[in-house]
Coordinates of C-alpha atoms and ligand atoms in Angstrom, one line a residue:
M48 CA 27.9 17.0 19.5
A49 CA 25.3 19.5 17.1
A50 CA 23.0 17.9 14.8
D51 CA 23.9 17.3 11.4
Y52 CA 20.7 17.9 9.7
D53 CA 17.0 19.9 10.6
A54 CA 15.7 16.8 9.5
I55 CA 16.3 13.4 8.7
I56 CA 14.4 11.4 6.1
I57 CA 13.9 7.6 5.9
G58 CA 12.8 6.6 2.3
A59 CA 13.7 7.9 -0.5
G60 CA 10.1 6.4 -2.0
I61 CA 7.0 9.2 -2.9
S62 CA 6.6 9.9 0.3
G63 CA 10.2 11.0 1.0
M64 CA 10.7 12.9 -2.2
Y65 CA 7.7 15.4 -2.0
Q66 CA 8.9 15.7 2.2
L67 CA 12.1 16.2 1.1
H68 CA 11.2 18.9 -1.5
R69 CA 9.5 20.7 0.9
L70 CA 11.4 21.0 3.5
R71 CA 14.1 22.0 1.3
G72 CA 11.5 24.9 0.7
L73 CA 11.9 25.8 4.3
G74 CA 15.1 26.1 3.9
L75 CA 15.8 23.0 6.2
A76 CA 19.1 21.0 6.0
V77 CA 17.7 17.8 5.1
R78 CA 19.3 14.3 4.0
V79 CA 17.3 11.4 3.2
F80 CA 18.7 8.0 3.7
E81 CA 17.5 5.0 1.6
A82 CA 17.7 1.4 1.5
G83 CA 17.4 1.0 -2.2
N84 CA 20.0 1.7 -4.7
G85 CA 17.4 4.6 -6.5
V86 CA 14.3 6.4 -6.1
G87 CA 10.8 5.2 -6.0
G88 CA 10.2 2.7 -3.0
T89 CA 7.2 0.8 -4.3
W90 CA 8.4 1.0 -7.6
Y91 CA 12.1 0.6 -7.0
W92 CA 11.1 -2.8 -5.3
N93 CA 8.3 -4.5 -6.8
R94 CA 10.0 -5.1 -10.2
Y95 CA 8.3 -8.4 -10.8
P96 CA 6.0 -9.4 -13.8
G97 CA 2.9 -7.7 -14.3
A98 CA 3.1 -5.1 -12.1
R99 CA 1.0 -1.7 -12.6
F100 CA -1.7 0.4 -11.1
D101 CA -4.6 0.4 -9.7
S102 CA -5.9 3.8 -9.5
E103 CA -5.7 5.9 -12.7
S104 CA -1.7 7.5 -13.8
W105 CA -3.7 10.6 -14.0
T106 CA -4.8 10.8 -10.7
Y107 CA -1.7 9.4 -9.0
G108 CA 1.3 11.0 -10.0
Y109 CA 1.8 14.5 -7.9
S110 CA -0.4 17.2 -8.2
F111 CA 1.9 19.8 -6.5
S112 CA 4.3 21.2 -9.6
D113 CA 2.4 22.7 -12.9
E114 CA 6.0 21.7 -14.7
I115 CA 5.4 18.0 -13.5
L116 CA 1.9 18.2 -14.3
R117 CA 2.9 20.0 -18.3
E118 CA 5.9 17.5 -19.1
W119 CA 5.4 14.1 -17.6
E120 CA 3.0 11.8 -20.2
W121 CA 1.4 8.9 -18.7
S122 CA 1.4 6.5 -21.9
E123 CA -1.4 4.1 -20.4
H124 CA -4.2 4.5 -17.7
F125 CA -3.1 2.2 -15.5
A126 CA 0.6 2.5 -16.3
A127 CA 2.8 -0.2 -16.1
Q128 CA 5.8 -0.4 -13.5
P129 CA 8.9 0.5 -15.7
E130 CA 6.6 3.6 -16.7
T131 CA 6.0 5.0 -12.8
L132 CA 9.9 3.7 -11.9
R133 CA 10.3 6.4 -14.8
Y134 CA 8.5 8.8 -13.3
C135 CA 9.8 8.9 -9.9
N136 CA 13.5 9.2 -11.7
F137 CA 11.7 12.5 -13.8
V138 CA 10.8 13.5 -10.6
A139 CA 13.8 13.4 -8.5
D140 CA 15.5 14.9 -11.4
K141 CA 13.7 17.6 -12.1
L142 CA 13.5 19.0 -8.5
D143 CA 17.2 17.9 -8.4
L144 CA 16.5 16.0 -5.2
R145 CA 19.5 13.1 -5.3
R146 CA 21.7 15.8 -3.9
D147 CA 20.4 15.0 -0.9
I148 CA 19.3 11.5 -0.8
E149 CA 22.3 8.7 0.5
F150 CA 21.1 5.6 -0.9
N151 CA 22.4 1.6 -0.4
C152 CA 21.8 2.7 3.9
R153 CA 19.1 1.0 5.5
I154 CA 18.5 2.1 8.8
R155 CA 18.5 -0.5 11.6
A156 CA 18.2 2.4 14.7
A157 CA 16.8 5.8 15.6
I158 CA 16.9 6.4 18.7
Y159 CA 15.9 10.3 20.9
D160 CA 18.4 11.5 23.0
D161 CA 16.1 13.5 25.1
A162 CA 18.9 15.9 26.5
A163 CA 20.1 17.5 23.4
G164 CA 16.4 17.2 21.8
E165 CA 17.5 15.2 18.9
W166 CA 17.1 12.1 16.5
E167 CA 19.7 10.1 16.2
I168 CA 19.9 7.3 13.8
E169 CA 22.4 4.7 12.7
S170 CA 22.1 1.4 9.7
E171 CA 23.2 -1.1 9.5
D172 CA 26.7 -0.8 7.8
G173 CA 27.4 2.0 10.6
R174 CA 26.9 5.5 9.3
R175 CA 25.4 7.2 11.7
A176 CA 23.1 10.8 11.5
R177 CA 21.9 13.6 14.1
A178 CA 18.6 15.9 13.5
R179 CA 16.3 17.6 15.2
F180 CA 12.9 16.1 13.5
L181 CA 13.5 12.5 12.0
I182 CA 10.6 12.0 9.7
T183 CA 9.5 8.2 8.8
A184 CA 8.5 7.9 4.3
I185 CA 9.2 4.0 4.5
G186 CA 5.6 3.1 2.9
P187 CA 3.0 1.0 4.2
L188 CA 4.3 -2.6 2.4
S189 CA 7.9 -2.1 2.1
A190 CA 8.5 -5.6 4.7
P191 CA 8.1 -8.3 2.5
T192 CA 7.7 -11.8 4.5
M193 CA 8.7 -15.6 3.3
P194 CA 6.3 -18.2 4.1
S195 CA 6.8 -20.0 6.9
I196 CA 6.9 -23.1 5.7
P197 CA 10.2 -25.7 6.2
G198 CA 12.8 -26.3 3.8
V199 CA 12.2 -22.4 2.3
G200 CA 16.2 -22.4 1.5
T201 CA 16.9 -25.7 0.6
F202 CA 15.2 -25.5 -2.9
R203 CA 17.4 -25.5 -5.8
G204 CA 15.8 -23.9 -8.3
E205 CA 15.6 -19.7 -8.9
A206 CA 13.3 -18.6 -6.3
Y207 CA 12.1 -14.9 -5.9
H208 CA 10.3 -12.9 -3.5
T209 CA 7.8 -10.4 -5.9
G210 CA 9.1 -7.3 -3.2
L211 CA 12.3 -7.9 -4.0
W212 CA 12.0 -9.1 -7.6
P213 CA 16.1 -8.6 -9.0
H214 CA 16.9 -5.5 -11.2
E215 CA 17.5 -8.2 -14.3
P216 CA 15.2 -10.0 -16.5
V217 CA 13.7 -12.9 -15.3
S218 CA 12.6 -15.6 -18.3
F219 CA 10.0 -18.0 -17.8
E220 CA 10.3 -19.6 -20.9
G221 CA 9.7 -23.4 -21.0
K222 CA 10.2 -23.4 -17.1
R223 CA 8.2 -24.9 -14.7
V224 CA 7.2 -22.2 -12.6
G225 CA 5.5 -22.4 -9.4
V226 CA 3.6 -19.0 -7.6
I227 CA 2.4 -19.1 -3.8
G228 CA -0.2 -16.4 -3.2
T229 CA -2.7 -15.0 -4.8
G230 CA -3.4 -11.5 -3.5
A231 CA -3.0 -9.0 -5.5
T232 CA 0.9 -9.2 -6.8
A233 CA 0.2 -13.0 -7.4
V234 CA -2.7 -12.1 -10.0
Q235 CA -0.8 -9.8 -11.7
A236 CA 1.9 -11.7 -11.8
I237 CA 0.2 -14.7 -12.9
T238 CA -1.1 -13.2 -15.7
E239 CA 1.8 -12.3 -17.3
I240 CA 4.1 -15.1 -16.4
A241 CA 1.0 -17.0 -17.7
K242 CA 1.7 -15.9 -21.1
T243 CA 5.3 -17.5 -21.6
V244 CA 5.7 -20.3 -18.6
G245 CA 6.4 -23.5 -19.8
Q246 CA 3.9 -25.1 -17.2
L247 CA 2.4 -23.2 -13.6
T248 CA 1.5 -24.4 -11.0
V249 CA -0.6 -21.8 -8.7
F250 CA -0.7 -22.4 -4.7
Q251 CA -3.9 -20.7 -3.3
R252 CA -4.8 -20.9 0.0
T253 CA -7.2 -18.5 -0.3
P254 CA -8.8 -16.7 -3.6
N255 CA -9.6 -13.4 -3.9
W256 CA -12.1 -11.5 -5.6
C257 CA -10.7 -10.0 -8.7
A258 CA -12.5 -7.5 -10.7
P259 CA -11.4 -6.2 -14.6
L260 CA -8.6 -3.4 -14.6
H261 CA -9.7 -2.6 -18.5
N262 CA -6.3 -1.1 -18.9
S263 CA -5.3 0.7 -22.1
P264 CA -3.2 3.4 -23.6
I265 CA -3.6 7.4 -23.6
D266 CA -4.1 8.9 -27.1
A267 CA -3.0 12.3 -27.7
A268 CA -7.0 13.7 -27.6
T269 CA -7.6 12.2 -24.0
Q270 CA -3.8 13.0 -23.1
A271 CA -4.6 16.4 -24.0
R272 CA -7.7 16.6 -21.9
I273 CA -6.4 15.1 -19.4
K274 CA -3.7 18.0 -18.9
A275 CA -6.3 20.7 -19.6
T276 CA -8.4 19.2 -16.4
Y277 CA -6.2 18.1 -14.2
A278 CA -7.2 21.1 -11.6
E279 CA -10.7 19.3 -11.7
I280 CA -9.5 15.7 -11.7
F281 CA -7.3 16.3 -8.3
T282 CA -10.6 18.5 -6.8
R283 CA -12.6 15.4 -7.3
C284 CA -10.3 12.8 -5.9
R285 CA -9.9 14.8 -2.7
G286 CA -14.2 14.6 -2.3
T287 CA -13.9 10.6 -2.9
F288 CA -13.4 8.3 0.6
G289 CA -10.3 6.7 -0.9
C290 CA -9.3 10.1 -2.8
F291 CA -9.7 7.6 -6.2
I292 CA -11.4 9.0 -8.9
H293 CA -14.5 7.0 -8.3
D294 CA -17.2 8.4 -5.5
A295 CA -19.7 5.8 -3.8
D296 CA -22.9 5.4 -5.8
P297 CA -25.5 7.5 -3.9
R298 CA -28.1 5.0 -3.9
K299 CA -28.2 1.8 -1.5
A300 CA -28.0 -1.6 -3.1
L301 CA -30.9 -2.8 -0.9
E302 CA -32.9 -0.1 -2.1
V303 CA -33.7 -0.3 -5.9
S304 CA -34.8 -2.8 -7.9
P305 CA -32.9 -6.5 -8.8
E306 CA -32.7 -5.4 -12.2
E307 CA -31.5 -2.1 -11.3
R308 CA -28.1 -3.1 -9.2
E309 CA -27.7 -5.4 -12.1
A310 CA -27.4 -2.3 -13.9
L311 CA -24.7 -0.8 -11.8
F312 CA -22.9 -3.7 -11.5
E313 CA -22.5 -4.6 -15.2
K314 CA -21.4 -1.4 -16.0
L315 CA -18.8 -1.1 -13.7
Y316 CA -18.0 -4.3 -14.9
R317 CA -17.1 -3.1 -17.9
E318 CA -15.4 0.1 -16.7
P319 CA -11.9 0.6 -15.9
G320 CA -10.7 0.7 -12.2
F321 CA -11.9 1.0 -8.8
G322 CA -15.4 1.6 -9.9
I323 CA -16.7 -1.7 -9.3
W324 CA -15.2 -1.3 -5.4
M325 CA -15.4 2.2 -4.4
G326 CA -18.1 3.3 -6.7
N327 CA -20.3 0.7 -5.9
F328 CA -24.0 1.0 -4.2
R329 CA -23.1 3.2 -0.7
D330 CA -23.9 0.5 1.0
V331 CA -21.8 -2.9 0.1
L332 CA -18.5 -2.1 1.5
V333 CA -20.9 -1.6 5.2
N334 CA -23.8 -3.9 4.8
E335 CA -23.9 -7.5 4.8
E336 CA -27.2 -8.1 2.8
A337 CA -26.3 -6.0 0.3
N338 CA -22.4 -6.8 0.2
A339 CA -23.8 -10.7 -0.7
T340 CA -25.6 -8.7 -3.7
I341 CA -22.9 -7.1 -5.4
T342 CA -20.7 -10.8 -4.3
E343 CA -23.4 -12.8 -5.8
F344 CA -22.6 -11.0 -9.0
M345 CA -19.0 -11.9 -8.9
R346 CA -19.5 -15.2 -8.2
R347 CA -21.8 -15.6 -11.5
K348 CA -18.4 -13.7 -13.2
I349 CA -16.2 -15.8 -12.5
R350 CA -18.0 -19.1 -13.5
E351 CA -18.6 -17.3 -16.5
R352 CA -14.9 -17.0 -17.2
V353 CA -13.8 -20.6 -16.1
K354 CA -14.4 -23.1 -18.5
D355 CA -13.6 -25.7 -15.9
P356 CA -16.4 -25.5 -13.3
A357 CA -14.4 -27.0 -10.9
V358 CA -11.9 -25.1 -10.9
A359 CA -14.4 -21.8 -11.2
A360 CA -15.3 -23.1 -7.5
K361 CA -11.9 -23.4 -6.3
L362 CA -11.3 -19.9 -7.3
I363 CA -14.6 -18.5 -6.2
P364 CA -13.5 -17.1 -2.7
T365 CA -16.2 -18.8 0.0
N366 CA -15.1 -16.9 3.7
H367 CA -15.3 -13.3 2.7
G368 CA -17.7 -10.9 0.1
F369 CA -16.5 -9.1 -2.7
G370 CA -14.7 -5.4 -1.5
T371 CA -13.9 -6.8 2.0
R372 CA -10.9 -7.5 1.3
R373 CA -8.2 -5.2 -1.3
V374 CA -9.4 -6.3 -4.9
P375 CA -7.0 -7.2 -7.4
L376 CA -7.5 -5.7 -10.6
E377 CA -6.6 -8.1 -13.4
S378 CA -6.4 -8.6 -17.1
G379 CA -7.0 -11.8 -18.0
Y380 CA -6.4 -13.0 -15.2
Y381 CA -9.6 -16.0 -15.0
E382 CA -8.8 -17.1 -18.3
V383 CA -5.6 -18.1 -17.3
Y384 CA -7.4 -21.1 -15.5
N385 CA -8.5 -22.1 -18.9
Q386 CA -5.0 -22.7 -20.2
P387 CA -3.7 -26.4 -20.4
N388 CA -0.4 -25.3 -19.2
V389 CA -1.9 -23.9 -15.7
R390 CA -2.7 -25.9 -13.0
L391 CA -4.3 -24.5 -9.7
V392 CA -4.1 -26.6 -6.3
D393 CA -5.9 -25.6 -3.5
L394 CA -4.0 -25.5 -0.2
R395 CA -7.1 -25.7 1.8
D396 CA -7.3 -29.2 0.4
T397 CA -3.5 -30.1 0.3
P398 CA -2.1 -28.0 2.0
I399 CA 1.9 -27.6 1.6
E400 CA 4.0 -29.7 3.6
R401 CA 7.8 -28.2 2.6
I402 CA 9.5 -26.9 0.1
T403 CA 12.2 -29.4 -1.2
P404 CA 15.2 -29.0 -3.7
A405 CA 12.9 -30.4 -6.4
G406 CA 10.2 -28.0 -5.8
I407 CA 7.0 -28.0 -3.0
K408 CA 5.8 -30.8 -1.4
T409 CA 1.6 -30.7 -0.7
S410 CA 0.2 -33.4 2.1
D411 CA -0.9 -35.5 -1.7
A412 CA 1.4 -34.8 -4.3
E413 CA 5.3 -33.5 -5.1
Y414 CA 5.4 -30.5 -7.5
E415 CA 8.7 -30.6 -9.6
L416 CA 9.7 -26.9 -10.1
D417 CA 12.2 -25.2 -11.8
M418 CA 11.2 -21.6 -10.1
I419 CA 9.3 -20.6 -7.0
V420 CA 7.6 -17.1 -7.1
Y421 CA 6.6 -15.9 -3.5
A422 CA 3.8 -13.2 -3.5
T423 CA 3.3 -14.0 -0.1
G424 CA 2.7 -10.2 1.3
F425 CA 4.0 -8.1 3.2
D426 CA 4.3 -7.1 7.4
A427 CA 1.8 -4.6 6.9
I428 CA 2.1 -0.7 8.0
T429 CA 4.0 -1.7 11.0
G430 CA 6.2 -4.1 9.8
A431 CA 8.7 -1.8 8.5
F432 CA 8.4 0.5 12.1
D433 CA 9.4 -2.8 13.7
R434 CA 12.4 -3.7 11.5
I435 CA 14.0 -0.4 12.8
D436 CA 14.6 -0.5 16.6
I437 CA 12.9 3.4 17.2
R438 CA 13.9 4.2 20.7
G439 CA 11.3 7.3 22.0
W440 CA 12.3 9.4 25.5
D441 CA 13.0 7.2 28.8
G442 CA 14.6 4.4 26.1
R443 CA 10.9 3.4 25.4
R444 CA 10.9 1.3 21.9
L445 CA 8.4 1.8 19.8
R446 CA 8.0 -2.3 18.7
D447 CA 6.7 -2.0 22.7
K448 CA 4.7 0.6 22.6
W449 CA 2.2 -0.9 19.5
A450 CA 3.3 -4.3 20.7
H451 CA -0.9 -5.2 21.4
G452 CA -1.7 -2.6 18.2
P453 CA -0.7 1.5 16.9
R454 CA -1.0 4.4 18.9
T455 CA -0.5 7.4 17.3
F456 CA -2.1 10.9 17.2
L457 CA -3.8 11.5 13.5
G458 CA -1.3 8.4 12.6
L459 CA 1.2 11.3 12.3
Q460 CA 3.1 11.5 16.3
V461 CA 3.0 9.2 18.9
E462 CA 3.2 10.5 22.5
G463 CA 6.4 9.6 23.9
F464 CA 8.4 9.8 20.4
P465 CA 8.8 13.7 20.2
N466 CA 9.4 15.5 16.6
L467 CA 8.9 12.3 15.0
L468 CA 6.4 12.4 12.4
T469 CA 5.4 9.1 10.5
L470 CA 4.2 9.3 6.8
V471 CA 1.9 7.2 6.0
G472 CA 1.7 5.7 9.4
P473 CA -0.7 3.6 11.1
H474 CA -4.0 4.9 11.6
N475 CA -3.3 7.4 9.0
A476 CA -5.9 7.6 6.1
A477 CA -3.1 7.7 3.4
T478 CA -3.4 3.5 4.7
F479 CA -6.5 3.0 2.8
C480 CA -6.4 5.8 -0.2
N481 CA -4.8 6.4 -3.9
I482 CA -1.6 7.1 -2.1
P483 CA 0.0 10.0 -3.6
R484 CA -3.3 12.5 -2.5
C485 CA -2.9 11.3 0.9
I486 CA 0.8 11.4 1.0
E487 CA 0.8 14.8 -0.6
Q488 CA -1.8 16.4 2.6
N489 CA 0.3 14.2 4.9
V490 CA 3.8 16.1 3.7
D491 CA 2.2 19.6 4.1
W492 CA 0.9 19.4 7.1
V493 CA 4.0 18.1 8.7
T494 CA 6.1 21.2 6.6
A495 CA 3.6 23.2 7.8
L496 CA 3.7 22.0 11.7
I497 CA 7.6 22.7 11.7
A498 CA 7.3 26.0 9.4
Y499 CA 4.8 26.6 12.7
M500 CA 7.6 25.3 15.7
R501 CA 10.4 27.7 13.5
E502 CA 8.4 30.6 14.1
R503 CA 7.6 30.3 17.3
G504 CA 11.1 29.0 18.1
F505 CA 9.8 25.6 19.6
S506 CA 12.1 22.3 19.4
R507 CA 10.1 20.0 20.0
V508 CA 6.5 18.5 19.7
E509 CA 4.5 15.5 20.4
P510 CA 1.1 14.3 20.9
T511 CA -0.7 14.7 24.0
P512 CA -1.6 10.7 25.9
E513 CA -5.3 12.1 25.8
A514 CA -5.3 13.2 22.2
E515 CA -3.6 9.8 21.1
R516 CA -6.5 8.0 23.5
E517 CA -9.3 10.1 21.7
W518 CA -7.7 9.0 18.4
L519 CA -7.2 5.2 18.8
E520 CA -11.4 5.4 19.7
H521 CA -11.7 7.3 16.1
V522 CA -10.2 4.9 14.2
Y523 CA -11.6 2.2 16.3
D524 CA -15.3 4.1 16.0
T525 CA -15.2 4.2 12.2
G526 CA -13.3 1.1 11.0
R527 CA -15.8 -0.6 13.2
R528 CA -18.8 -0.2 10.9
M529 CA -16.8 -1.3 7.5
L530 CA -17.1 -5.1 6.3
F531 CA -13.2 -5.5 5.9
T532 CA -12.6 -5.4 9.9
Q533 CA -14.3 -8.7 10.0
V534 CA -12.3 -10.3 7.6
D535 CA -8.3 -11.6 7.6
S536 CA -6.1 -9.8 5.2
W537 CA -3.2 -7.3 5.6
M538 CA -5.8 -4.6 6.1
M539 CA -6.5 -5.8 9.7
G540 CA -2.5 -6.8 11.0
I541 CA -3.1 -10.1 9.7
N542 CA 0.1 -12.3 8.4
S543 CA 0.0 -15.5 9.1
N544 CA 3.8 -16.2 8.4
L545 CA 4.7 -14.0 11.4
P546 CA 4.4 -15.1 15.2
G547 CA 1.8 -12.3 17.5
K548 CA -0.1 -11.5 13.7
N549 CA -2.9 -13.9 13.5
K550 CA -5.2 -11.5 15.7
R551 CA -7.5 -9.0 14.1
T552 CA -5.4 -5.5 14.7
F553 CA -6.8 -1.7 13.6
I554 CA -3.4 -0.7 11.5
V555 CA -5.3 1.5 9.1
Y556 CA -8.1 4.6 9.1
A557 CA -11.2 4.1 7.6
G558 CA -13.0 7.4 8.5
G559 CA -12.4 8.1 4.7
A560 CA -9.7 10.8 3.5
P561 CA -12.3 13.6 3.5
R562 CA -12.8 13.6 7.0
Y563 CA -9.5 12.6 7.9
R564 CA -8.1 16.0 6.2
E565 CA -11.1 17.7 8.4
K566 CA -9.1 16.2 11.7
C567 CA -6.0 17.7 10.4
E568 CA -7.3 20.7 10.1
E569 CA -8.9 20.9 13.5
A570 CA -5.7 20.4 14.8
V571 CA -4.1 23.2 13.3
A572 CA -7.6 25.5 14.1
G573 CA -7.6 24.9 17.3
G574 CA -3.4 26.1 17.7
Y575 CA -2.5 22.6 16.9
A576 CA -4.7 21.2 19.7
G577 CA -3.7 17.8 21.3
F578 CA 0.1 18.8 20.8
T579 CA 2.7 19.7 23.3
F580 CA 5.6 22.1 22.1
R581 CA 8.3 23.3 23.7
Ligands
NAP25 P1 -1.4 -10.4 -0.5 O1 -2.7 -9.3 -0.4 O2 -1.2 -10.2 1.7 O3 -1.3 -11.5 -0.5 C1 -0.2 -12.4 0.1 C2 -0.9 -14.5 -0.9 O4 -0.1 -15.1 -0.2 C3 -2.2 -14.5 -0.4 O5 -3.0 -14.8 -1.0 C4 -2.0 -15.3 1.1 O6 -3.1 -16.2 1.0 C5 -0.5 -15.9 0.0 N1 0.3 -16.4 1.4 C6 1.0 -15.5 2.2 N2 1.8 -16.7 3.1 C7 1.1 -17.8 2.7 C8 1.8 -19.1 3.2 N3 2.4 -19.4 4.0 N4 1.4 -20.1 2.7 C9 0.3 -20.0 1.1 N5 0.1 -18.9 1.1 C10 0.6 -17.9 1.7 O7 -0.1 -9.4 -0.6 P2 0.2 -8.3 -2.0 O8 -0.5 -9.8 -2.8 O9 2.0 -8.4 -1.5 O10 -0.4 -7.5 -2.0 C11 -0.5 -6.5 -0.8 C12 -1.2 -5.4 -1.3 O11 -0.3 -4.5 -2.3 C13 -2.7 -5.3 -2.2 O12 -3.7 -5.6 -1.3 C14 -2.6 -3.9 -2.4 O13 -2.8 -2.9 -1.5 C15 -1.4 -3.8 -2.7 N6 -0.7 -4.1 -4.2 C16 -1.4 -2.9 -5.0 C17 -1.5 -3.6 -6.6 C18 -1.4 -2.6 -7.5 O14 -2.5 -2.2 -8.1 N7 -1.4 -1.5 -7.5 C19 -0.5 -4.5 -7.0 C20 0.1 -5.1 -5.5 C21 -0.1 -5.4 -4.8 P3 -3.9 -16.0 2.6 O15 -4.7 -14.3 1.8 O16 -4.8 -17.1 2.8 O17 -2.9 -15.6 3.4

């Protein structure tokens, strides 16, 4: 049977859309299969109240098209989800992407046919297609997980997971709403829900260190300046660790005076975005003593903002330092707890025993609720892969190969799985990045690889076992120096709701985007060193 397409892409989010555009540019026949009913990926699914960027909008959009940069205008420095979804649709229209995308099509299996040198995919509703290349664009945080609490299905009120939020408006007015979770999603949702809710109860297991977002509208003069300086903006992003606009301060926290330290912390706390995380002294994310200085500063800020000292104490993390988990950026989150109709339940003191038909029962009380919002996160990075039965040559399963942690080369290819290319896959810099910046790099690299193969008449590529081994070592070596690898979070593959996800595992790449890019370029310069072609 002849292949239906040259390439199949799974997912029509930010990476799948751009990959489709680039492969069309090579003249390839490409089909995208997307589970949702529209483009946008993360921005299609995460419609929860308060969802918005934590990267500056003008650093987040695609950089490859001058026309898109010229025509699109972000209204705020940190755009909200509806605007970002409009942006994705704008790009899809502009590039006429939809004619090659099959929507409402969730892929359940992808099997490599060694004899034919083709991948065959099968959707949940039985659709099948074949192609030489299979490109996963399935996102790092796209497999939502419900809490493994007994009785979840028994609740009689409204219940929503933030990552599967309804498309219709949801009203909180006059309702008793319970939110489980206090990660970046919950912090945004809680702040928004608190504006109209009747009574809000937050069920917190682990508090996070949250920092102010300081969002604001973009005025006409700023808009003009942004448009005139896009080239510089993207060049700056390329040079920073996570491709954000913020770059680490060259000084070390431990080498300056307490006054100088305080001055930078205070300045960053007042400024928009991730400066306080990514633009801080260069030792705060790698040295415990340095980290303790910013952690103490943040502790003070929480105490200043939350009126009731007992509530403030519950909101202060005690098991990790600032920035060792992804920092939720907030817009009045701490002040929510000063509202008389908001209460905080500390699950470390009183764990949830079960969800009941009427609400949530902890070890000391039953909270009657009209609505439960599950802001309980995702099976991060490898989760979306695990949900597809991916089999390489000899029938080997990706799930089995990654059972004790992912193994890849450059986070883009896996030995034993020829012609499978994993955009934003595990051990790829895109997992720790202002994501479109790294996505563009990933997609450009994959496009160049496919072009190279066509020029030379190669039909099959996979990494060597040695290249994979060396990459794993590099991922561990660069990761180990970061304090976040000593803390439980999704960035270390921890998910308390899933069996087998309780052991810290390196799933992200923490060597920084510039170093990652260098490694990708080195492979190309060496004639695609580390890959074998046929
Ligand atoms: P998350 O960081 O994994 O947070 C999940 C929350 O649910 C945690 O507070 C967790 O508590 C809690 N939880 C999970 N299971 C529970 C259970 N059984 N009982 C009680 N509590 C439970 O997920 P997320 O908030 O969706 O964020 C994930 C990532 O998405 C972020 O780190 C960020 O990278 C990205 N994000 C970005 C933005 C943005 O501004 N652009 C917004 C939202 C999310 P424990 O910590 O105790 O496990």
